[in-house]
CSV table of C-alpha atoms and ligand atoms in Angstrom, one decimal:
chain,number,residue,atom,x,y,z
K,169,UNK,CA,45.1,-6.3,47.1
K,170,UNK,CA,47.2,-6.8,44.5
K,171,UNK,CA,48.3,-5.2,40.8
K,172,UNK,CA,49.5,-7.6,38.0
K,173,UNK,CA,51.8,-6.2,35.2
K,174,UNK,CA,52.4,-7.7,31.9
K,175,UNK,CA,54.9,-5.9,29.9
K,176,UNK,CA,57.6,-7.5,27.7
K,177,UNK,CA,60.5,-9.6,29.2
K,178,UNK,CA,63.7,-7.1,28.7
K,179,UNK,CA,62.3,-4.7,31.0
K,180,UNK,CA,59.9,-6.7,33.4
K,181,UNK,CA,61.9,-6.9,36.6
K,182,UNK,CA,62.8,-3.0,36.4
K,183,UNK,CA,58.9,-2.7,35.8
K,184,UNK,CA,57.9,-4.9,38.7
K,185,UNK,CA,60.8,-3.3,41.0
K,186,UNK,CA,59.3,0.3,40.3
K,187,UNK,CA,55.8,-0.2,40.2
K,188,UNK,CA,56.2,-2.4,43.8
K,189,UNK,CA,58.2,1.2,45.2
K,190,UNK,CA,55.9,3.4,43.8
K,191,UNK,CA,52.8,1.8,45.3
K,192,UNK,CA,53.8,-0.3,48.0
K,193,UNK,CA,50.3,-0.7,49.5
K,194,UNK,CA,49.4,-3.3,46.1
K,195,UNK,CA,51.3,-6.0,45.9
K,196,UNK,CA,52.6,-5.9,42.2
K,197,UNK,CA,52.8,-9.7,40.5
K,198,UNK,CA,54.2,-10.5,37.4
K,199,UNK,CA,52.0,-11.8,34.6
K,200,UNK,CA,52.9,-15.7,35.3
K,201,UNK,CA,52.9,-15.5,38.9
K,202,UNK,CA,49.8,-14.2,39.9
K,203,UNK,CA,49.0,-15.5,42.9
K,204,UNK,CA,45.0,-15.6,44.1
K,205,UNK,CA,43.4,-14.0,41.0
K,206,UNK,CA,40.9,-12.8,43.7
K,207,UNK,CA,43.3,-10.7,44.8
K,208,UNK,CA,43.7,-8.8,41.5
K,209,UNK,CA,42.2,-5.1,41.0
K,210,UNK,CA,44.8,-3.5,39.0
K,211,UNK,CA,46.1,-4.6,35.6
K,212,UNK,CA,49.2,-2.7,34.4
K,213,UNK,CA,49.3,-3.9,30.5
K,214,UNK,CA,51.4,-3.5,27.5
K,215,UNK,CA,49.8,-5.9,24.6
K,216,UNK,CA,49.0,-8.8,27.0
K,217,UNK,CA,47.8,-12.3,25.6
K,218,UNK,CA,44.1,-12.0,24.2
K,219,UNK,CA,41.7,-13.4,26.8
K,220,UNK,CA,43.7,-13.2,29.8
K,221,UNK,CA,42.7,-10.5,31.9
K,222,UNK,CA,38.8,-12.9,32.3
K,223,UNK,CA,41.5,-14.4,34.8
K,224,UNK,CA,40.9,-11.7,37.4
K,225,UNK,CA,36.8,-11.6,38.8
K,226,UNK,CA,38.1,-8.7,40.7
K,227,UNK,CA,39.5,-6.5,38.4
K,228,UNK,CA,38.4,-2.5,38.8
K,229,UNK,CA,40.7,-0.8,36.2
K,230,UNK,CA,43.3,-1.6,33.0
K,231,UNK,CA,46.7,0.8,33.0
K,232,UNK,CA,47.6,0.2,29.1
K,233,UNK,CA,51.5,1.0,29.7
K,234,UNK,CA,51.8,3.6,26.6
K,235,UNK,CA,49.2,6.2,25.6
K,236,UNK,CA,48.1,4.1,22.9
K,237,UNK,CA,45.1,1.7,23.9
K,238,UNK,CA,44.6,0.1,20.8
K,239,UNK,CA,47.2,-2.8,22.4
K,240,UNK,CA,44.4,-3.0,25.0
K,241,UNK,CA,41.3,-2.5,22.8
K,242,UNK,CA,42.0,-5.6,20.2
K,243,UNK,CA,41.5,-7.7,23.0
K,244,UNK,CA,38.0,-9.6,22.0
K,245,UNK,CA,37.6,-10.5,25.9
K,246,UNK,CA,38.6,-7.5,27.7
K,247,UNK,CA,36.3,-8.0,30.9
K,248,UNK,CA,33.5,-5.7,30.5
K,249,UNK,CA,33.1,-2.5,31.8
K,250,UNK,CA,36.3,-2.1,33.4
K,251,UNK,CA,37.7,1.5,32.9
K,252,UNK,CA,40.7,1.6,30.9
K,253,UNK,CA,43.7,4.6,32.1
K,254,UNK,CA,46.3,5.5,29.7
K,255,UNK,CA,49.5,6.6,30.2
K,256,UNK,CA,50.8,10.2,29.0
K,257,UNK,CA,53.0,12.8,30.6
K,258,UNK,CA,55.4,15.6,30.4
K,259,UNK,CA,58.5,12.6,29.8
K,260,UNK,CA,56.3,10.9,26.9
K,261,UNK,CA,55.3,14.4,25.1
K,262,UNK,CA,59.1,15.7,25.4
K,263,UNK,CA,60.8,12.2,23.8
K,264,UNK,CA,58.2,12.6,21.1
K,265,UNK,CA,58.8,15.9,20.4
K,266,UNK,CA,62.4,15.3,20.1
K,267,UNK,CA,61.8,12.8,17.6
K,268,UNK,CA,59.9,14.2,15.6
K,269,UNK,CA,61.7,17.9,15.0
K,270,UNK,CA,64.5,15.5,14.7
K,271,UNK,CA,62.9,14.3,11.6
K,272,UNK,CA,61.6,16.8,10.1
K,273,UNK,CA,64.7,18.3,10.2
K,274,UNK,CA,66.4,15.7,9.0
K,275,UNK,CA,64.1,15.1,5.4
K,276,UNK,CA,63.5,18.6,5.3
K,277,UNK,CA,67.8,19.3,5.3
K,278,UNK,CA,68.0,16.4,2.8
K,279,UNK,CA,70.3,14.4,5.4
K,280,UNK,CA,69.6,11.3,4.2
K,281,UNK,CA,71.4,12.4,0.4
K,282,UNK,CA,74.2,14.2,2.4
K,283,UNK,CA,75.4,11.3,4.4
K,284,UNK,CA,74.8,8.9,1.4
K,285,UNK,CA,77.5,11.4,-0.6
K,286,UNK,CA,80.1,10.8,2.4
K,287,UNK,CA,81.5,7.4,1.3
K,288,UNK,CA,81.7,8.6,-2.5
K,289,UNK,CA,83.4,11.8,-1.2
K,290,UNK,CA,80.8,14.1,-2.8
K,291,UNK,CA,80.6,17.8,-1.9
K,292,UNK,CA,77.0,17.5,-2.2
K,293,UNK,CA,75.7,20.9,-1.7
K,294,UNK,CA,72.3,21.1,-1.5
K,295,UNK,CA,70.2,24.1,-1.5
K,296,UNK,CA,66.8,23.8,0.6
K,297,UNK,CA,64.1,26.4,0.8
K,298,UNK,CA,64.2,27.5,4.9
K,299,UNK,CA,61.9,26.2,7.3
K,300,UNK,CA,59.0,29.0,6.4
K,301,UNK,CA,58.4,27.5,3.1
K,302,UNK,CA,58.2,24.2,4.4
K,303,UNK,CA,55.2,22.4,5.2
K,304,UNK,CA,54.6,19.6,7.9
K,305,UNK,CA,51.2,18.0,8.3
K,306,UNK,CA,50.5,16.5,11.5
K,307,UNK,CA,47.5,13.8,11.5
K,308,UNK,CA,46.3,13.9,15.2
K,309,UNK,CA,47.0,17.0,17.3
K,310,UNK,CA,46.2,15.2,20.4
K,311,UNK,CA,48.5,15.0,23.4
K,312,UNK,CA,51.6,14.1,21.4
K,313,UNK,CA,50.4,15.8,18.0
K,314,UNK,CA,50.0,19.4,19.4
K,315,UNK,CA,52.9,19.8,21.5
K,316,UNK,CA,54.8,18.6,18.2
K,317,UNK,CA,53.2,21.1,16.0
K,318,UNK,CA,54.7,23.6,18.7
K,319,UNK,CA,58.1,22.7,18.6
K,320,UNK,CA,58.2,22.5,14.8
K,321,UNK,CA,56.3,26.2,14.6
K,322,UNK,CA,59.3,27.2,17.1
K,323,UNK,CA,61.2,25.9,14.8
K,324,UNK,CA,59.9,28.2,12.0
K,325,UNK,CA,57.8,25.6,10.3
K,326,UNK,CA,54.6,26.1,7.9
K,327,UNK,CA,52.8,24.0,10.6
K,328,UNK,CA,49.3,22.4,9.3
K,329,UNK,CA,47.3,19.9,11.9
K,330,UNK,CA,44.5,17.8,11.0
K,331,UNK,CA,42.3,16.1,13.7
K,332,UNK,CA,38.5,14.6,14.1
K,333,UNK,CA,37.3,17.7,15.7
K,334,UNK,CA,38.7,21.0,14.1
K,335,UNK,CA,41.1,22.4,16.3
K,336,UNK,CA,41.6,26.8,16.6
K,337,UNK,CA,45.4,27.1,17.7
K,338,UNK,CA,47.5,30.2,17.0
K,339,UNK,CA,49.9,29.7,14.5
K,340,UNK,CA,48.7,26.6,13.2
K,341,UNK,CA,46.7,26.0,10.1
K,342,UNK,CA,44.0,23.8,11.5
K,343,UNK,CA,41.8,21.2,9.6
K,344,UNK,CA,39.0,19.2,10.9
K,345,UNK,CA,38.2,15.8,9.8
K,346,UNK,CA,36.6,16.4,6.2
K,347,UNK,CA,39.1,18.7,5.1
K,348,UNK,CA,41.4,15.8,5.1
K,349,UNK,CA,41.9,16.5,0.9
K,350,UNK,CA,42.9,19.9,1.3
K,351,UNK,CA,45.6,19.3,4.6
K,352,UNK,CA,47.1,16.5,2.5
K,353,UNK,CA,47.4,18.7,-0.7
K,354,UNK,CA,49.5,21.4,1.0
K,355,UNK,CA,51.4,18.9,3.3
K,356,UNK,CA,55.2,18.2,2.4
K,357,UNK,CA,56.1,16.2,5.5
K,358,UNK,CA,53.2,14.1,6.8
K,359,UNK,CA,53.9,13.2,10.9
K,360,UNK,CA,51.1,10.6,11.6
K,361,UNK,CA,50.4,10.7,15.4
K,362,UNK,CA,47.0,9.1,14.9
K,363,UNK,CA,45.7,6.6,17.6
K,364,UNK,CA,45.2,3.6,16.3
K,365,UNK,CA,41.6,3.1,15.6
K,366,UNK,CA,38.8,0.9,12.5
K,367,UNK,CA,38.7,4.6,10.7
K,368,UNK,CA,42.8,5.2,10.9
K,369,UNK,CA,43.5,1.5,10.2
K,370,UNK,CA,45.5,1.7,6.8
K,371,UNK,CA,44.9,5.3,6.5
K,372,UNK,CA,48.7,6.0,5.2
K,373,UNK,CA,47.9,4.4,1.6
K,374,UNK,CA,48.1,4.5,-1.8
K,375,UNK,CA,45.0,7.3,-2.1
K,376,UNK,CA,46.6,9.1,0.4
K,377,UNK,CA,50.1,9.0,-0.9
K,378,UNK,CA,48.8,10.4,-4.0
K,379,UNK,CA,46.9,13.5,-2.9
K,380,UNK,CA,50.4,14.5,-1.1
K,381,UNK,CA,52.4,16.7,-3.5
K,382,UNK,CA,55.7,15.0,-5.0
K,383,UNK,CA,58.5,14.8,-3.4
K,384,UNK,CA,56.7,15.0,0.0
K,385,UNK,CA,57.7,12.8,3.2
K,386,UNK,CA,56.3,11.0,5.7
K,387,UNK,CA,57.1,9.9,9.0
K,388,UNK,CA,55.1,7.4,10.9
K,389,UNK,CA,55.4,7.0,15.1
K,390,UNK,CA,51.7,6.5,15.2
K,391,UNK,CA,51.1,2.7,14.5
K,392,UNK,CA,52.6,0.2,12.1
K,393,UNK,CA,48.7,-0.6,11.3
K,394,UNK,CA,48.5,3.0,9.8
K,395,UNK,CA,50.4,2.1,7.2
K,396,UNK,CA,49.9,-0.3,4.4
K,397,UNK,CA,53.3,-1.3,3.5
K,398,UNK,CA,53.2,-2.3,-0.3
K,399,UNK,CA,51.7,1.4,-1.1
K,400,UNK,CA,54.6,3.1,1.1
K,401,UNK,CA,57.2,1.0,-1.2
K,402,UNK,CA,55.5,1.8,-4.6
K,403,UNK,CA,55.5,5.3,-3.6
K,404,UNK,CA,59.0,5.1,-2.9
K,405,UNK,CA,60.0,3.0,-5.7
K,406,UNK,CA,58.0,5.6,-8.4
K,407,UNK,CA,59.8,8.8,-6.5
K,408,UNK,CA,56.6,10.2,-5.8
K,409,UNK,CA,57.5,10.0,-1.8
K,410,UNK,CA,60.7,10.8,-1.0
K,411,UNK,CA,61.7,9.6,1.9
K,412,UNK,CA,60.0,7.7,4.6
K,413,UNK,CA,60.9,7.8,8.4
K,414,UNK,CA,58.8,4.7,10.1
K,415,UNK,CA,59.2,4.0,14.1
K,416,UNK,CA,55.8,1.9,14.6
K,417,UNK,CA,55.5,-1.4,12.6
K,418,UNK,CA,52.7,-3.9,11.9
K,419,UNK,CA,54.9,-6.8,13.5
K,420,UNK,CA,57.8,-5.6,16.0
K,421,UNK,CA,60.1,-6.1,16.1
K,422,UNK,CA,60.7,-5.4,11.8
K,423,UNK,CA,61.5,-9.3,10.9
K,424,UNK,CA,64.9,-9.6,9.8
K,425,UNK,CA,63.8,-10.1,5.9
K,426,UNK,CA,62.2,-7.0,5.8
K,427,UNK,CA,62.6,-4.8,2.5
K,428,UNK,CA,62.5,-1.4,5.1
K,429,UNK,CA,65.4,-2.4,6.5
K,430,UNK,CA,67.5,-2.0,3.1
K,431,UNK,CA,66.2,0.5,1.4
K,432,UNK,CA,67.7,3.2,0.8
K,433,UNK,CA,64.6,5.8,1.3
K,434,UNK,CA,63.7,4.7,4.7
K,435,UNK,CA,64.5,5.1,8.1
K,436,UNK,CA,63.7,2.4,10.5
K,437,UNK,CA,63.7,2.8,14.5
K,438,UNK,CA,62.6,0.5,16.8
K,439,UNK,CA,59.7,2.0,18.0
K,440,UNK,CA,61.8,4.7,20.3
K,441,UNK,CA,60.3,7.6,19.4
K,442,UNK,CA,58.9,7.9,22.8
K,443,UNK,CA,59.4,5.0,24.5
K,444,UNK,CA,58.1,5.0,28.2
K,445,UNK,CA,60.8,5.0,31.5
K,446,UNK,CA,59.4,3.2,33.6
K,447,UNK,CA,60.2,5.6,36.4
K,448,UNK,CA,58.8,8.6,34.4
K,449,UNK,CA,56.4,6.4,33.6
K,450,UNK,CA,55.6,4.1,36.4
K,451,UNK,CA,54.9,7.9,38.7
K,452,UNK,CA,52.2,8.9,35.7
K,453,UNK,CA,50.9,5.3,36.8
K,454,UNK,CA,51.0,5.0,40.5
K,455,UNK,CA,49.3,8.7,40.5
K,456,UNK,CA,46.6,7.7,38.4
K,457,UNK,CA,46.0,4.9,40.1
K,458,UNK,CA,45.8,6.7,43.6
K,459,UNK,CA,43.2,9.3,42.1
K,460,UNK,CA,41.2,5.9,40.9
K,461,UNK,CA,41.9,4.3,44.7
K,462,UNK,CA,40.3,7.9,46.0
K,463,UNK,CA,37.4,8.3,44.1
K,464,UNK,CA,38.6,10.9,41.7
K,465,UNK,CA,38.2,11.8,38.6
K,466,UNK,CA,41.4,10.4,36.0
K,467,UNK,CA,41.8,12.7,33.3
K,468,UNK,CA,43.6,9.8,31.4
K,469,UNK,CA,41.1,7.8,31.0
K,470,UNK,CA,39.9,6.9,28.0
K,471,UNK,CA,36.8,6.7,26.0
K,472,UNK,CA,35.9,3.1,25.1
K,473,UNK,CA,33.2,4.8,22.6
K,474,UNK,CA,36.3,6.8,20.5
K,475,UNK,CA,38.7,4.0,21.1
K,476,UNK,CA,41.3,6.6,22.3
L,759,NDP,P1,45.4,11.6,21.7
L,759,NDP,O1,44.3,10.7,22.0
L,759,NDP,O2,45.8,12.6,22.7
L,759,NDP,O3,45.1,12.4,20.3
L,759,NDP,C1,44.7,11.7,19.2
L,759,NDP,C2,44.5,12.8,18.1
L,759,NDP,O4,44.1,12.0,16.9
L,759,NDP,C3,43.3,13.7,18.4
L,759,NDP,O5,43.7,15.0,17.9
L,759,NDP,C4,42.2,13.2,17.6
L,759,NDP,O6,41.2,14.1,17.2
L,759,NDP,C5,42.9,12.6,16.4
L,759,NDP,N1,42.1,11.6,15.7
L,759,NDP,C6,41.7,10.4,16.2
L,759,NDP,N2,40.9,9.8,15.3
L,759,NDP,C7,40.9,10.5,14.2
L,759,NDP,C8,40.2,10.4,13.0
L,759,NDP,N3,39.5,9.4,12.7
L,759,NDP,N4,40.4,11.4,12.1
L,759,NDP,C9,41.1,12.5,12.4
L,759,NDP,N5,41.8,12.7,13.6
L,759,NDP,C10,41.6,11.7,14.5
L,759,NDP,O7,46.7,10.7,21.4
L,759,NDP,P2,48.2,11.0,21.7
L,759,NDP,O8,48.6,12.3,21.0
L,759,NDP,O9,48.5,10.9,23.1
L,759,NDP,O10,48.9,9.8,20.9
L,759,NDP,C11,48.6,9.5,19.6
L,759,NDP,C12,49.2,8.1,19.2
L,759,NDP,O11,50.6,8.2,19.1
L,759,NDP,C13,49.0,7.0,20.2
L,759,NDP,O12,47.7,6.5,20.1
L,759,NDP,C14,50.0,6.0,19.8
L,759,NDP,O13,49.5,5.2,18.7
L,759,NDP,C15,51.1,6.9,19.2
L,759,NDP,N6,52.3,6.9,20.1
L,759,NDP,C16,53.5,6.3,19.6
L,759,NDP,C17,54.6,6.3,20.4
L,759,NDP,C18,55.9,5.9,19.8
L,759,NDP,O14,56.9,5.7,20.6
L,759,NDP,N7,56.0,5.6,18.6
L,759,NDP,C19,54.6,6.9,21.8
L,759,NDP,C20,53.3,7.4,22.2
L,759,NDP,C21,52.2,7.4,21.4
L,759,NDP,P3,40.3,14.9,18.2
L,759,NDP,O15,41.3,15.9,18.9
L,759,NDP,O16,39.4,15.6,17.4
L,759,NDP,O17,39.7,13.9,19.1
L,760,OXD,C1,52.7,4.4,23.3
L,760,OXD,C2,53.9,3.8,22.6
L,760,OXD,O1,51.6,4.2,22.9
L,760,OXD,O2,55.0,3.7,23.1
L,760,OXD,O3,53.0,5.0,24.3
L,760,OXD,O4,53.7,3.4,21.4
């Protein structure tokens, strides 16, 4: 029995190495060296090549390496009916959170301003209303979302969370899908932690920009698809949007010409906003594939029908 991995090049022997010590009972093949396809019942994926997982007649379950599945799902000949197992955990939730409050933080102190001033030598003193008088707007208070919306309530936050299904959390101001209008109308930092699905597709645009109040922020680790790019830069260029923070891009890595990189509103990282150990990770993946081996129920699978 065997488990095939595809996951990009920088970090696939450290993959392969892990996954084979975690589970030594599969035997774990790299992506061009599979062996007897026959063999094949795992697949352990992050954005493999369209088509190429009809290579394995024997397949029994997908592991998209992330807890995103829409790298999996845009896949127009995904074998059919194979469960697909995402991967989420305590690591994951704690890097996002991290980057996130970090964020906030950092439009809602002005940051970006103050460290601009440093090179001209500016006492640039600027005087912020305190956290409580702040607003952040989380889209998605899923896995990632709500533990977010904690920290940033810790943190003393006017904490607002908008999801499909309307959520009842204590000291959160909760929205459910149709209220979208009114969560974007009191949001000053928008966090999009949206999965990536045909309604969220290009949901961070220019209608959207313009029910936020001005001045507001956004910051994007969701997807890069979320985002239509020419509306973020008018929004930026008119003043209306202040400042943009913008981890997840529609191609990665940013291409080198890219008018993000130089402008002077926006924060690129290289999609690290939680990016996945692959020991943290790789023991989220080995125990969900045991409780699949066994029979039992995998609480991160995912449903094909949502797309998330
Ligand atoms: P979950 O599946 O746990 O949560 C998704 C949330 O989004 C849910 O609250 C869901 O609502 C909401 N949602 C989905 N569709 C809609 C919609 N059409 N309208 C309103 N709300 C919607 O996902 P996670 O929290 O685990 O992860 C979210 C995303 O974050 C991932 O899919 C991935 O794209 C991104 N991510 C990025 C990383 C990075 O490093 N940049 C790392 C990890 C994840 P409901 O609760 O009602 O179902
Ligand atoms: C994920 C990601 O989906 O890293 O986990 O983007």
């Amino acid at each position: 029995m065997a488990l095939i991995l595809h996951v990009g090049p920088r970090r696939a022997q450290w993959w392969k190495d892990t996954m084979q010590s975690l589970i030594p009972d599969l035997e774990v093949r790299g992506w061009d060296d599979p062996g007897d396809p026959a063999d094949v019942e795992f697949a352990v994926v992050w954005k493999h090549p369209a088509g190429g997982l009809l290579r394995f007649p024997n397949l029994k379950c997908i592991v998209s390496i992330g807890a995103g599945v829409d790298h999996v799902l845009v896949d127009p000949d995904l074998p059919k009916g194979v469960p697909i197992i995402r991967t989420i955990g305590d690591d994951l939730r704690q890097r996002m959170r991290e980057y996130v409050s970090l964020h906030v933080l950092r439009l809602h102190r002005r940051l970006p301003e103050i460290e601009a001033s440093q090179p001209k030598r500016e006492w640039n003193q600027i005087i912020e209303p305190p956290a409580p008088e702040r607003t952040v707007g989380i889209m998605g208070l899923g896995f990632m979302g709500r533990y977010c919306a904690d920290a940033l309530v810790a943190l003393g936050f006017d904490v607002l969370g908008w999801s499909r299904e309307k959520k009842d959390i204590a000291g959160i101001t909760c929205f459910g899908g149709a209220e979208f209008d009114s969560f974007l109308a009191r949001t000053q930092i928008l966090v999009c932690l949206l999965p990536l699905t045909p309604e969220t597709d290009s949901i961070l645009n220019r209608d959207l920009f313009a029910k936020l109040p001005e001045g507001a922020c956004i910051i994007n680790a969701g997807r890069g698809e979320h985002l239509v790019e020419e509306d973020l830069m008018e929004a930026l260029d008119s003043g209306h949007i202040r400042g943009a923070t913008l981890d997840v891009f529609r191609t990665e890595p940013l291409p080198n010409d890219h008018p993000y990189w130089d402008h002077p509103n926006v924060l690129v990282t290289p999609h690290v906003a939680s990016l996945i150990d692959p020991l943290a990770g790789g023991k989220v993946i080995a125990k969900n594939i045991q409780l699949f081996r066994a029979g039992k129920p995998v609480p991160d699978m995912i449903d094909p029908g949502k797309g998330y």
